[in-house]
Coordinates of C-alpha atoms in Angstrom, one line a residue:
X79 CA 120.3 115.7 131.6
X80 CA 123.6 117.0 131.4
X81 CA 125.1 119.5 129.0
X82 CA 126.2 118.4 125.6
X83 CA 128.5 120.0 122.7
X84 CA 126.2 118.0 119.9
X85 CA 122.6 116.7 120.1
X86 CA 122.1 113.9 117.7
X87 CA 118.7 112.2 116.7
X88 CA 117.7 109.0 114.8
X89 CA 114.0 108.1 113.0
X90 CA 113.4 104.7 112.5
X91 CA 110.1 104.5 110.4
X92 CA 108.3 101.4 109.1
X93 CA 109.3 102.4 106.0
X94 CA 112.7 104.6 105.9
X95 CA 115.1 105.7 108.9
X96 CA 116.9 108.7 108.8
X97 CA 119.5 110.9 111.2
X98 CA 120.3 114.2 111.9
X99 CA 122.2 116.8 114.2
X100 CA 123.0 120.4 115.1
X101 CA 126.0 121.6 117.3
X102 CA 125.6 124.0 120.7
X103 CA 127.1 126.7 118.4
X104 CA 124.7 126.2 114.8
X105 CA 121.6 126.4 117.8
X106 CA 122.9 129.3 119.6
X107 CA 123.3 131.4 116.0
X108 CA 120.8 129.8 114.0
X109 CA 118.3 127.2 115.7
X110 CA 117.3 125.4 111.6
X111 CA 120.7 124.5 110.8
X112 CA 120.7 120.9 111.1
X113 CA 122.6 118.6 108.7
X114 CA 120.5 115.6 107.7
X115 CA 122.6 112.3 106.7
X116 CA 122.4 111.6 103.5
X117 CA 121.9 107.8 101.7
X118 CA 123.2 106.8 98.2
X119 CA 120.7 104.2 96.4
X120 CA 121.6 103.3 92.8
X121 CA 123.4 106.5 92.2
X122 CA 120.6 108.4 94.0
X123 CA 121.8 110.3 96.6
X124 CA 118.8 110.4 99.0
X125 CA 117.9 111.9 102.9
X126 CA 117.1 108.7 104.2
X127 CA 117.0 104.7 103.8
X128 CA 115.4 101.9 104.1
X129 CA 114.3 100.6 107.5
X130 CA 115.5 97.1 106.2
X131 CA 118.3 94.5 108.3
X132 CA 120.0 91.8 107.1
X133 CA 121.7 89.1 109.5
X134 CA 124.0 86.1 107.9
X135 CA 122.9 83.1 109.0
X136 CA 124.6 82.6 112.6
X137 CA 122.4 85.4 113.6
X138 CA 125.3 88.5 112.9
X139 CA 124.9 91.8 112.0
X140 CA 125.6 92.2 108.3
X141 CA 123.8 95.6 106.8
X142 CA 121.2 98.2 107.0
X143 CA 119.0 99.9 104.6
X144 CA 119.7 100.4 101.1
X145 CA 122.6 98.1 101.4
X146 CA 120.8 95.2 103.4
X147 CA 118.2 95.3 100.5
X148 CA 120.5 95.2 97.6
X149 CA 122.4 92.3 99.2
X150 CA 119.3 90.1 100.0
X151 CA 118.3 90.5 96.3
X152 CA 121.5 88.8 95.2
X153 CA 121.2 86.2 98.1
X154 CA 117.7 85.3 96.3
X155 CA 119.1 85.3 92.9
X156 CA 121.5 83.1 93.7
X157 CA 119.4 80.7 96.2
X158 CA 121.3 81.7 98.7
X159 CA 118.7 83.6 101.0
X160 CA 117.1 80.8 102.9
X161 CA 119.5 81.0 106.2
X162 CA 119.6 84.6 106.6
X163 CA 117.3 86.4 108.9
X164 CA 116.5 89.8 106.5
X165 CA 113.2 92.2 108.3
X166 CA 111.8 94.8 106.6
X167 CA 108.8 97.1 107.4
X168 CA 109.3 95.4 111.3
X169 CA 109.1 98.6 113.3
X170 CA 105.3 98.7 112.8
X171 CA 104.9 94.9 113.5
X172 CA 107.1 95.9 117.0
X173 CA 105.0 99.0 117.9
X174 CA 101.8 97.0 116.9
X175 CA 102.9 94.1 119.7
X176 CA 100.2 94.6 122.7
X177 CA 102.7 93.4 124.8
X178 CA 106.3 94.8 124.0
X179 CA 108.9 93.1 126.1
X180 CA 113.2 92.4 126.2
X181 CA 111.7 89.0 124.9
X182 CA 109.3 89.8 122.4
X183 CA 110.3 87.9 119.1
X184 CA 109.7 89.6 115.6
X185 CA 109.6 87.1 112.2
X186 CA 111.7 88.1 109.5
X187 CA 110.1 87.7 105.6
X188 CA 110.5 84.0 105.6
X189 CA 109.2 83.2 109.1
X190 CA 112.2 83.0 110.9
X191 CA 112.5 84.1 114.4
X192 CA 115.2 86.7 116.6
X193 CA 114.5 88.5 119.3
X194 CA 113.5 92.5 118.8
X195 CA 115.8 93.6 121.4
X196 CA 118.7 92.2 119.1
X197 CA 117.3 93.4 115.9
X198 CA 116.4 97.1 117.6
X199 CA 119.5 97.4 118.7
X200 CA 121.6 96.1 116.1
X201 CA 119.6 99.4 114.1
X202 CA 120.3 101.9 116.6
X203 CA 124.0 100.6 116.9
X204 CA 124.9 100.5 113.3
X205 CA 123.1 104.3 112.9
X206 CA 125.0 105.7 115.6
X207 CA 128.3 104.3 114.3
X208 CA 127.0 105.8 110.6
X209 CA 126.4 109.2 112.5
X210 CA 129.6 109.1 114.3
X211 CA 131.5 108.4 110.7
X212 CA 129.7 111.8 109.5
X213 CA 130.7 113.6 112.5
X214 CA 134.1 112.6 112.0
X215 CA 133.9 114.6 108.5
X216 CA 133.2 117.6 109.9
X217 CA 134.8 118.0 113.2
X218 CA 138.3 117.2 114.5
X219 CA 137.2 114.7 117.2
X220 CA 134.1 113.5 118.5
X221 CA 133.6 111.6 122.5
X222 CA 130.5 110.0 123.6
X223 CA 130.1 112.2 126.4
X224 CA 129.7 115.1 123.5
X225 CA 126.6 113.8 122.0
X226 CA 123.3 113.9 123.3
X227 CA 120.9 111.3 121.3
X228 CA 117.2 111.8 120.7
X229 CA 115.4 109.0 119.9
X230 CA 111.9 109.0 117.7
X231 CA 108.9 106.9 119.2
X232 CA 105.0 106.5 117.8
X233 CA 103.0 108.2 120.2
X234 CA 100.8 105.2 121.1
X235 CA 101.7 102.5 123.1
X236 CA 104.5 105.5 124.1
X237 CA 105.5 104.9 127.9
X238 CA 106.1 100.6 126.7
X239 CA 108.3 101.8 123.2
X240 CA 109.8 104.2 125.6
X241 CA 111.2 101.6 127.6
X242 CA 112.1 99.0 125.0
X243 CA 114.2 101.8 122.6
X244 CA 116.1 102.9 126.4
X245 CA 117.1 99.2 126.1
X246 CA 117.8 98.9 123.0
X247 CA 120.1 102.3 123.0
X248 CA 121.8 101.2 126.0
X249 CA 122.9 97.8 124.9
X250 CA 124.8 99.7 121.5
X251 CA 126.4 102.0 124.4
X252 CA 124.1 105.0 124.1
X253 CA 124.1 105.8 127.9
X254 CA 120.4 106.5 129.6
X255 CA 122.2 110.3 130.6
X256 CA 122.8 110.9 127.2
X257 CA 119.2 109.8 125.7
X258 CA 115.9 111.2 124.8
X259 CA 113.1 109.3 123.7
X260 CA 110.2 112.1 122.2
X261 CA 106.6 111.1 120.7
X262 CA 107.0 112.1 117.1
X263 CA 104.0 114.5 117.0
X264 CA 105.7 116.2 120.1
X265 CA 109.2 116.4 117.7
X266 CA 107.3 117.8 114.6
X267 CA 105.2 120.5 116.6
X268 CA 108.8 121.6 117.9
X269 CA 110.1 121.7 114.3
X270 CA 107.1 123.8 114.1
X271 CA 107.7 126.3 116.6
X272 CA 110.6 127.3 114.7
X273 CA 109.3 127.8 111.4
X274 CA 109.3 131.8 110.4
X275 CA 105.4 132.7 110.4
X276 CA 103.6 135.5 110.3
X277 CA 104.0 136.9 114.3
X278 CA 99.8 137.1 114.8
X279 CA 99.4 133.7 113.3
X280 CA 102.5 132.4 115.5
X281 CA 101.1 134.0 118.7
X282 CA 97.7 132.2 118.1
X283 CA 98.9 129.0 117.1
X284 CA 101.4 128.3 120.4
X285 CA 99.1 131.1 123.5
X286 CA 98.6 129.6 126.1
X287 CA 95.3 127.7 126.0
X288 CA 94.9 127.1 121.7
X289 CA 94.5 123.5 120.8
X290 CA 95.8 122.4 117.6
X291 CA 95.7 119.0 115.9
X292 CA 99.0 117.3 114.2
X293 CA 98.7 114.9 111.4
X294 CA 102.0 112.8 110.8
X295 CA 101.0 112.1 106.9
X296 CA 103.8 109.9 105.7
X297 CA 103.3 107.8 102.4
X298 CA 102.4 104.5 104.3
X299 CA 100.5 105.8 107.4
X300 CA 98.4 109.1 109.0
X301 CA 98.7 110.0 113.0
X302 CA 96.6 112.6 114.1
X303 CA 97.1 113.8 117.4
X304 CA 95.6 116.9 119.4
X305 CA 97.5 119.0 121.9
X306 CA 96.5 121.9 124.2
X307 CA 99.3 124.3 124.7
X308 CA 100.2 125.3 128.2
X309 CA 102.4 127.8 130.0
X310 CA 106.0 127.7 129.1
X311 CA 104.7 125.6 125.7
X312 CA 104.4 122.9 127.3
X313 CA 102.2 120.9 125.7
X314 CA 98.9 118.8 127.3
X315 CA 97.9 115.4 125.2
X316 CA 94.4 115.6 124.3
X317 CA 94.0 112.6 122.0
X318 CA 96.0 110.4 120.2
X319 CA 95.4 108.0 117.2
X320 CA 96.3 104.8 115.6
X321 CA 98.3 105.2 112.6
X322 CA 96.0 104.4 109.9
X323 CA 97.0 103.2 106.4
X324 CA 95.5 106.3 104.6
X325 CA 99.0 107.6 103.4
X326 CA 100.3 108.5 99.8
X327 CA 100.4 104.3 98.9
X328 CA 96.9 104.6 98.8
X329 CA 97.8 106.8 95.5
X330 CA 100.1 104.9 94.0
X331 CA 98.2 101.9 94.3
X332 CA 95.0 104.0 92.3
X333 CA 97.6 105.1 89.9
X334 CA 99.0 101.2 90.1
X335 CA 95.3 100.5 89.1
X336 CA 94.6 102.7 86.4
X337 CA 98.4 101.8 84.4
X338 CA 96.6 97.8 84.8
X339 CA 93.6 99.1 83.7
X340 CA 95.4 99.8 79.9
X341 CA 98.2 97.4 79.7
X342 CA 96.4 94.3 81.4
X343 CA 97.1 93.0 84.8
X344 CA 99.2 90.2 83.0
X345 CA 101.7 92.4 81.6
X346 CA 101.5 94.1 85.0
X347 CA 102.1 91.3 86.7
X348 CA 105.1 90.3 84.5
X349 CA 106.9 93.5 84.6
X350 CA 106.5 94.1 88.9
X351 CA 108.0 90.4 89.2
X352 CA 110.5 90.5 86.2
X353 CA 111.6 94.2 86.1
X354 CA 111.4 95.0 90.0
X355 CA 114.4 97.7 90.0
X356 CA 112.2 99.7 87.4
X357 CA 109.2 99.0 89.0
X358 CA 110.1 100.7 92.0
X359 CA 111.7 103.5 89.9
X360 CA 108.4 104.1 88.4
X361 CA 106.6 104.6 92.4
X362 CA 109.8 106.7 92.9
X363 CA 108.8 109.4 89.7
X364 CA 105.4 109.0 90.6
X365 CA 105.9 109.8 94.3
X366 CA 107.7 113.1 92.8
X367 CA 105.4 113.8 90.6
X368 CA 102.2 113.2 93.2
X369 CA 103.7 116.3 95.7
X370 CA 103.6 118.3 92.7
X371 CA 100.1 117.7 91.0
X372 CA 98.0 121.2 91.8
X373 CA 93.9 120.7 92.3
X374 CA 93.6 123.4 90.2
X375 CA 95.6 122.3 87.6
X376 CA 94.5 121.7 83.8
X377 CA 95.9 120.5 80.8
X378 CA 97.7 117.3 81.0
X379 CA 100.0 115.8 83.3
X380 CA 103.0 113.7 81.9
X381 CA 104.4 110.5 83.0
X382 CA 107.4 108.8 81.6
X383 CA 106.7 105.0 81.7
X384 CA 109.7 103.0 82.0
X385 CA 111.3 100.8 78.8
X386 CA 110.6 97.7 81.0
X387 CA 107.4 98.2 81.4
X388 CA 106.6 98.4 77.5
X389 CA 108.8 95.6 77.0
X390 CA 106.6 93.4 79.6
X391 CA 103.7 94.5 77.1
X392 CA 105.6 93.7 73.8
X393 CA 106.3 90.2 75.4
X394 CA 102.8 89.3 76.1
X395 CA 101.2 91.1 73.5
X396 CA 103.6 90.9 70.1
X397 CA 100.5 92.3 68.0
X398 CA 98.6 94.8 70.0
X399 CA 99.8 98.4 70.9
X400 CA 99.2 100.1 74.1
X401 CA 97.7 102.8 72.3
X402 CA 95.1 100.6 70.7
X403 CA 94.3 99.7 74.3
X404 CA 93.8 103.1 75.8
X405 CA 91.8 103.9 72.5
X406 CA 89.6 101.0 72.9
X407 CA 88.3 101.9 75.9
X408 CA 85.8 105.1 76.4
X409 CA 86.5 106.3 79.2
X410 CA 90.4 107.1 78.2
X411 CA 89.8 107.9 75.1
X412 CA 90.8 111.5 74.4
X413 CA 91.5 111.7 77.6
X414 CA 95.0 109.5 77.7
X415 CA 97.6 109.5 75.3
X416 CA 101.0 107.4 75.1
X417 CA 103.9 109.5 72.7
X418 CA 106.5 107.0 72.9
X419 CA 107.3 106.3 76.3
X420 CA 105.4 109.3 77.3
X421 CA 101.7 109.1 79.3
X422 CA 99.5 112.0 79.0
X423 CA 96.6 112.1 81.2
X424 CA 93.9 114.7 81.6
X425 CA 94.6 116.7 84.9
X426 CA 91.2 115.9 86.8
X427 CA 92.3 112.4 86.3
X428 CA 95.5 112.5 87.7
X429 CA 93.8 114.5 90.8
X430 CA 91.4 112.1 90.9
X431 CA 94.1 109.4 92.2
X432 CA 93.7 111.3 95.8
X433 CA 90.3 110.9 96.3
X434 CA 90.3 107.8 98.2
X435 CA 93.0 108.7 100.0
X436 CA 91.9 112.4 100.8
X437 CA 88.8 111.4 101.5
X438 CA 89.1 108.8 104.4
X439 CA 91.7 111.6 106.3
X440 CA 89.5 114.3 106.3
X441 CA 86.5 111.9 107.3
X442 CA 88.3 110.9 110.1
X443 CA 89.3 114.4 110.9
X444 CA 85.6 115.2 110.9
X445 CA 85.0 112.4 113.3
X446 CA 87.8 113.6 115.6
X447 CA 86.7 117.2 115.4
X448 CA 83.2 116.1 117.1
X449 CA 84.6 114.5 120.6
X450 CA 83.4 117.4 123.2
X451 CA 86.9 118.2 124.3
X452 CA 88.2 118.6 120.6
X453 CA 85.4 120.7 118.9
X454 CA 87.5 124.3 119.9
X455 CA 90.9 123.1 118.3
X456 CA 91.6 125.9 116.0
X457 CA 94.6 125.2 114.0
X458 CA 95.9 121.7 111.9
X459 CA 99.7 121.4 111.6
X460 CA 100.5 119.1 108.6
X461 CA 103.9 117.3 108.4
X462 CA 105.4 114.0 106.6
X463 CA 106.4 113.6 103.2
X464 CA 102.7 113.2 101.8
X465 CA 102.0 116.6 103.5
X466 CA 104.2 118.1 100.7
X467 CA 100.9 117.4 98.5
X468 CA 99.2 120.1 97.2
X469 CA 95.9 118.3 96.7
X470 CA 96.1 116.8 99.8
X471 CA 96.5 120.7 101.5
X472 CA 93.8 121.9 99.2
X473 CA 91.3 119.3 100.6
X474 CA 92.2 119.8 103.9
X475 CA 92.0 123.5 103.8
X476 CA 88.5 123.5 102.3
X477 CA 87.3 120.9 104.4
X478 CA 88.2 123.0 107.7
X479 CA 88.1 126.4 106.7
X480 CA 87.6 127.8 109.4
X481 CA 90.7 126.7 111.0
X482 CA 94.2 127.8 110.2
X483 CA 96.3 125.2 108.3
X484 CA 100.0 125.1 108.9
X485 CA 102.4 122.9 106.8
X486 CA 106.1 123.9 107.2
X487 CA 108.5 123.8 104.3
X488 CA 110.2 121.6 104.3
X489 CA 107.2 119.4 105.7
X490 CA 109.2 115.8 105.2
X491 CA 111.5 116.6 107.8
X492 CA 109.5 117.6 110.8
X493 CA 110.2 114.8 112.8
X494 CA 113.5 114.1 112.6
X495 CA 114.4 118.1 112.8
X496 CA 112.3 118.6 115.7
X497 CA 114.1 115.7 117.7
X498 CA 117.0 117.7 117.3
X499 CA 116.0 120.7 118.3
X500 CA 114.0 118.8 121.3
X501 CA 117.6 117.7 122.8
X502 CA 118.6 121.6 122.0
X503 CA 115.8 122.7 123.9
X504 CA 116.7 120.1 126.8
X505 CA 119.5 122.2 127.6
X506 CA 118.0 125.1 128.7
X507 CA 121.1 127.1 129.9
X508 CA 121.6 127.5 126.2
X509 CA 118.6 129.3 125.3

């Protein structure tokens, strides 16, 4: 690997992408200061975007993320829609493929086929361009051969996704000596490394010889993966996992349930597919407020519902009241309120929306924790958006008290973070 001014790294989730970098000189003085690209959506300026792509219909390039989305949901409005290719979510169907080749085909939402090579790269190309634009911005002049690019890859099925994203990188002009390729848990547990912890807990966590588990808890999916530390932290794979769909949609869908449990699944029905910008404005607040909700909390926890929605109820229900709704039923009564546009729920019930969820991660955990080779592993690092959860931390750290639980702050950006400071690392002269 040679020597580089800039180390640049892209995430491409199945649900967001994101991209970040640090220069030679912010590493040298201060390893954590990394400048994270930032996203605009509706006004909302955000750390990353959508892991959407939109193609016209002669198969070209036309946008990414935030942008691709918005532009397909005019293409439907108007008809428009049925010749473009648009994918969404398709990194998971990719890394899912038991056989990931230059000619594997991916299906785009209406069934219509391109190649992933073509659709993979077309990402990588346009995020590197985007990155290169932000450079731009902050420094005189940028090359090629100043950059080295660290690529994010799911840790199973690793050495084929290795291969495919080296392809895929290449084809956009990201030369093979100017690219990493890193197993997300092996990125995050970096990001960790650098975190400012107590020196005794540090020491224990990264000796020689400690194993510790990493759980990659985004809002879609949980990876759990168990390394054993060697000499020169070098790290030893003990285990790896499936991503498994235990993430923070597993509370929004409860909370989801209990909003169609008092306005009627009609009126929930009506609003999702007639009001879909506020609809996902509502998961948006919710996923805010979610991180936020403490186990121990009491009172009430407040929810603004969005006009939409009560219009959706007004609409199908001219002469009832939500109120009278969440009255008539016992188990809400007392216990959930509506002041205007305002929903005031009891805190144990709002907690109660991360049972499901909570429980089926440390189950597993549990599961994991009795393979022969994995019963000594004495710490859990916790990382991904949904790890910024305090109930989801609470339930963890009673459930394995006796080992030490480490969630860096921020948690969300582990990943992405540690890739950069993976390619810092790689250039060990620096150091």
């Amino acid at each position: 690997m040679s020597r580089s001014f800039h180390v640049a790294a892209i995430q491409i989730d199945t649900e967001f992408s994101s991209c970040a970098f640090s220069t030679k000189h912010d590493f040298s003085k201060d390893p954590k200061k990394i400048l994270v690209i930032s996203w605009t959506n509706r006004k909302l300026v955000s750390s990353t975007t959508s892991t959407c792509i939109l193609f016209d219909s002669g198969g070209t390039f036309h946008s990414f993320g935030y942008e691709a989305e918005k532009h397909y949901s005019e293409l439907v409005l108007n008809d428009q829609h049925i010749n473009w290719y648009f994918f969404k979510r398709f990194p998971l169907k990719l890394y899912k493929s038991k056989r990931l080749t230059r000619e594997t085909i991916l299906e785009d939402v209406n069934g219509k086929k391109m190649e992933a090579m073509k659709v993979f790269s077309s990402v990588i190309g346009y995020l590197k361009d985007n990155m290169l634009k932000e450079y731009s911005r902050h420094f005189i002049k940028i090359y090629d051969c100043d950059i080295t690019w660290v690529l994010t890859a799911p840790v199973i099925l690793y050495d084929t996704v290795k291969q495919f994203m080296r392809g895929a990188a290449e084809k956009v002009g990201i030369c093979g000596n100017r690219l990493l390729i890193v197993p997300e848990p092996e990125a995050a547990s970096v990001y960790c490394m650098y975190q400012p912890v107590q020196h005794v807990y540090k020491s224990r966590l990264f000796d020689p010889g400690a194993k510790y588990m990493i759980i990659i808890a985004e809002d879609r999916t949980v990876e759990m993966t168990v390394y054993e530390v060697q000499h020169d932290v070098i790290l030893k794979e003990l285990y790896k996992a499936d991503k498994c769909h235990w993430g923070g949609t597993i509370v929004d869908e409860s909370f989801l349930s209990l909003l169609t449990d008092i306005v009627g699944k009609d009126v929930m029905d009506a609003f999702r597919s007639n009001y879909s910008d506020s609809f996902i404005d509502l998961l948006r607040d919710f996923g805010q407020k979610k991180h936020s909700i403490r186990p121990d909390e009491i009172g009430k926890i407040t929810i603004q519902l969005p006009c939409h929605l009560l219009f959706a109820f007004n609409e199908i229900n001219p002469e009832g009241e939500i109120k009278a709704n969440i009255e008539s039923k016992p188990k809400y009564k007392n216990k959930i309120t509506l002041l205007k546009d305002k929903l005031r729920m009891e805190a144990h019930i709002a907690i109660s929306l991360f049972e499901e969820s909570c429980s089926k991660i440390i189950y597993h955990i549990q599961e994991l924790f009795r393979y022969p080779n994995l019963k000594d592993v004495s710490s859990i690092l916790l990382v991904g958006e949904y790890a910024e959860s305090n109930v989801l931390q609470a339930n963890i750290r009673k459930a394995f008290y006796d080992k030490m639980l480490f969630v860096p702050d921020p948690a969300e950006y582990a990943v992405l973070k540690g890739a950069v400071l993976y390619g810092q690392r790689q250039q060990k002269d620096w150091i």
